[in-house]
PDB file of C-alpha atoms in Angstrom:
ATOM      1  CA  MET A   1      -1.815  -5.212 -11.660  1.00 88.00           C
ATOM      2  CA  LYS A   2      -3.174  -1.662 -11.804  1.00 94.00           C
ATOM      3  CA  VAL A   3      -2.655   0.903  -9.071  1.00 95.00           C
ATOM      4  CA  LEU A   4      -5.385   3.453  -8.384  1.00 97.00           C
ATOM      5  CA  LEU A   5      -4.702   6.516  -6.237  1.00 98.00           C
ATOM      6  CA  SER A   6      -7.000   8.604  -4.100  1.00 98.00           C
ATOM      7  CA  ILE A   7      -6.654  12.376  -4.161  1.00 98.00           C
ATOM      8  CA  GLY A   8      -4.817  12.280  -0.829  1.00 98.00           C
ATOM      9  CA  VAL A   9      -2.238   9.751  -2.011  1.00 98.00           C
ATOM     10  CA  GLU A  10      -1.754  11.700  -5.237  1.00 98.00           C
ATOM     11  CA  ARG A  11      -1.075  14.754  -3.063  1.00 98.00           C
ATOM     12  CA  ILE A  12       1.524  13.124  -0.765  1.00 98.00           C
ATOM     13  CA  GLY A  13       3.125  10.944  -3.465  1.00 97.00           C
ATOM     14  CA  CYS A  14       5.399   7.958  -2.992  1.00 97.00           C
ATOM     15  CA  SER A  15       9.181   7.738  -3.089  1.00 96.00           C
ATOM     16  CA  ASP A  16       9.264   4.471  -5.085  1.00 97.00           C
ATOM     17  CA  TRP A  17       6.203   3.320  -7.066  1.00 96.00           C
ATOM     18  CA  GLU A  18       8.195   0.533  -8.756  1.00 96.00           C
ATOM     19  CA  LEU A  19       8.915  -1.012  -5.355  1.00 97.00           C
ATOM     20  CA  ILE A  20       5.254  -0.630  -4.375  1.00 97.00           C
ATOM     21  CA  GLN A  21       4.192  -2.472  -7.542  1.00 96.00           C
ATOM     22  CA  SER A  22       6.528  -5.377  -6.729  1.00 96.00           C
ATOM     23  CA  LEU A  23       5.353  -5.504  -3.116  1.00 95.00           C
ATOM     24  CA  ILE A  24       1.645  -5.590  -3.865  1.00 95.00           C
ATOM     25  CA  ILE A  25       2.084  -8.377  -6.412  1.00 94.00           C
ATOM     26  CA  MET A  26       4.151 -10.426  -3.951  1.00 95.00           C
ATOM     27  CA  LEU A  27       1.793  -9.808  -1.030  1.00 95.00           C
ATOM     28  CA  HIS A  28      -1.313 -10.477  -3.105  1.00 95.00           C
ATOM     29  CA  GLU A  29       0.158 -13.858  -4.088  1.00 94.00           C
ATOM     30  CA  ASN A  30       0.171 -14.536  -0.318  1.00 93.00           C
ATOM     31  CA  ASN A  31      -3.564 -13.657  -0.192  1.00 93.00           C
ATOM     32  CA  GLU A  32      -3.087 -10.207   1.340  1.00 95.00           C
ATOM     33  CA  GLU A  33      -5.870  -7.921   0.119  1.00 96.00           C
ATOM     34  CA  PHE A  34      -5.769  -5.074   2.644  1.00 97.00           C
ATOM     35  CA  LEU A  35      -2.382  -3.500   3.392  1.00 97.00           C
ATOM     36  CA  SER A  36      -1.239  -0.661   5.602  1.00 97.00           C
ATOM     37  CA  PHE A  37       1.973   1.307   4.981  1.00 97.00           C
ATOM     38  CA  ARG A  38       3.365   3.536   7.738  1.00 96.00           C
ATOM     39  CA  SER A  39       6.690   5.285   8.204  1.00 94.00           C
ATOM     40  CA  MET A  40       8.685   4.645  11.378  1.00 94.00           C
ATOM     41  CA  ASN A  41      12.244   5.810  12.065  1.00 94.00           C
ATOM     42  CA  GLY A  42      13.123   6.257   8.395  1.00 94.00           C
ATOM     43  CA  LYS A  43      11.654   2.890   7.417  1.00 97.00           C
ATOM     44  CA  THR A  44       8.272   1.732   6.136  1.00 97.00           C
ATOM     45  CA  VAL A  45       6.378  -0.949   8.017  1.00 97.00           C
ATOM     46  CA  VAL A  46       3.837  -2.902   5.966  1.00 97.00           C
ATOM     47  CA  THR A  47       1.095  -4.624   7.951  1.00 97.00           C
ATOM     48  CA  ASP A  48      -2.170  -6.328   7.255  1.00 94.00           C
ATOM     49  CA  GLY A  49      -4.989  -3.805   7.088  1.00 85.00           C
ATOM     50  CA  ASN A  50      -5.842  -4.235  10.765  1.00 86.00           C
ATOM     51  CA  ASP A  51      -2.243  -3.511  11.840  1.00 86.00           C
ATOM     52  CA  GLU A  52      -2.222  -6.885  13.623  1.00 88.00           C
ATOM     53  CA  GLU A  53       0.584  -8.566  11.667  1.00 94.00           C
ATOM     54  CA  VAL A  54       3.787  -7.005  10.355  1.00 96.00           C
ATOM     55  CA  LEU A  55       4.263  -8.410   6.858  1.00 97.00           C
ATOM     56  CA  LEU A  56       7.596  -6.731   6.123  1.00 96.00           C
ATOM     57  CA  THR A  57       9.786  -3.744   6.862  1.00 97.00           C
ATOM     58  CA  ILE A  58      11.434  -1.682   4.121  1.00 97.00           C
ATOM     59  CA  ASP A  59      14.649   0.224   4.828  1.00 97.00           C
ATOM     60  CA  LYS A  60      13.330   3.537   3.488  1.00 96.00           C
ATOM     61  CA  TRP A  61      10.185   5.585   3.810  1.00 94.00           C
ATOM     62  CA  LEU A  62       7.689   5.288   0.971  1.00 97.00           C
ATOM     63  CA  PHE A  63       4.886   7.594   2.117  1.00 97.00           C
ATOM     64  CA  SER A  64       4.907  10.621   4.416  1.00 96.00           C
ATOM     65  CA  GLU A  65       1.603   9.521   5.996  1.00 96.00           C
ATOM     66  CA  LYS A  66      -0.117   6.241   6.766  1.00 97.00           C
ATOM     67  CA  VAL A  67      -1.560   4.771   3.563  1.00 98.00           C
ATOM     68  CA  TRP A  68      -3.952   1.888   3.025  1.00 98.00           C
ATOM     69  CA  ALA A  69      -4.026  -0.295  -0.095  1.00 98.00           C
ATOM     70  CA  VAL A  70      -7.194  -2.290  -0.788  1.00 97.00           C
ATOM     71  CA  TYR A  71      -7.432  -5.003  -3.443  1.00 97.00           C
ATOM     72  CA  GLY A  72     -10.272  -5.057  -5.956  1.00 96.00           C
ATOM     73  CA  GLU A  73     -11.212  -6.548  -9.279  1.00 94.00           C
ATOM     74  CA  ASP A  74     -13.606  -5.660 -12.029  1.00 92.00           C
ATOM     75  CA  GLY A  75     -14.387  -7.175 -15.404  1.00 89.00           C
ATOM     76  CA  GLU A  76     -11.166  -5.785 -16.857  1.00 90.00           C
ATOM     77  CA  GLY A  77      -8.567  -6.797 -14.279  1.00 93.00           C
ATOM     78  CA  ASN A  78      -7.142  -6.593 -10.784  1.00 94.00           C
ATOM     79  CA  PHE A  79      -6.093  -3.459  -8.928  1.00 96.00           C
ATOM     80  CA  PHE A  80      -5.060  -2.014  -5.587  1.00 96.00           C
ATOM     81  CA  THR A  81      -6.560   1.309  -4.544  1.00 98.00           C
ATOM     82  CA  PHE A  82      -4.208   3.416  -2.415  1.00 98.00           C
ATOM     83  CA  MET A  83      -5.870   5.868  -0.021  1.00 98.00           C
ATOM     84  CA  LEU A  84      -5.376   7.706   3.223  1.00 98.00           C
ATOM     85  CA  PRO A  85      -7.329   6.144   6.119  1.00 96.00           C
ATOM     86  CA  ASN A  86      -9.636   9.175   6.324  1.00 97.00           C
ATOM     87  CA  GLU A  87     -10.581   8.638   2.657  1.00 96.00           C
ATOM     88  CA  TYR A  88     -11.887   5.091   3.228  1.00 86.00           C
TER      89      TYR A  88
END
């Protein structure tokens, strides 16, 4: 699955893109198409896009700011676009 990055996410970066790739594949298999990543107390909390359900907690921070990941598909394949909420 491809990962597309907004300018904001390119700017802040991620501490572990390999882990992100594994997470989005696993969560997409569970029909999650809108994800929210936020850092709390040195950990990353992953919720559904509405922040209503905590899907998992990771024991390290991945992003320095809140980041959304939105699933999409085109004629060539599937992808998640990572963006800051103000870029939506």
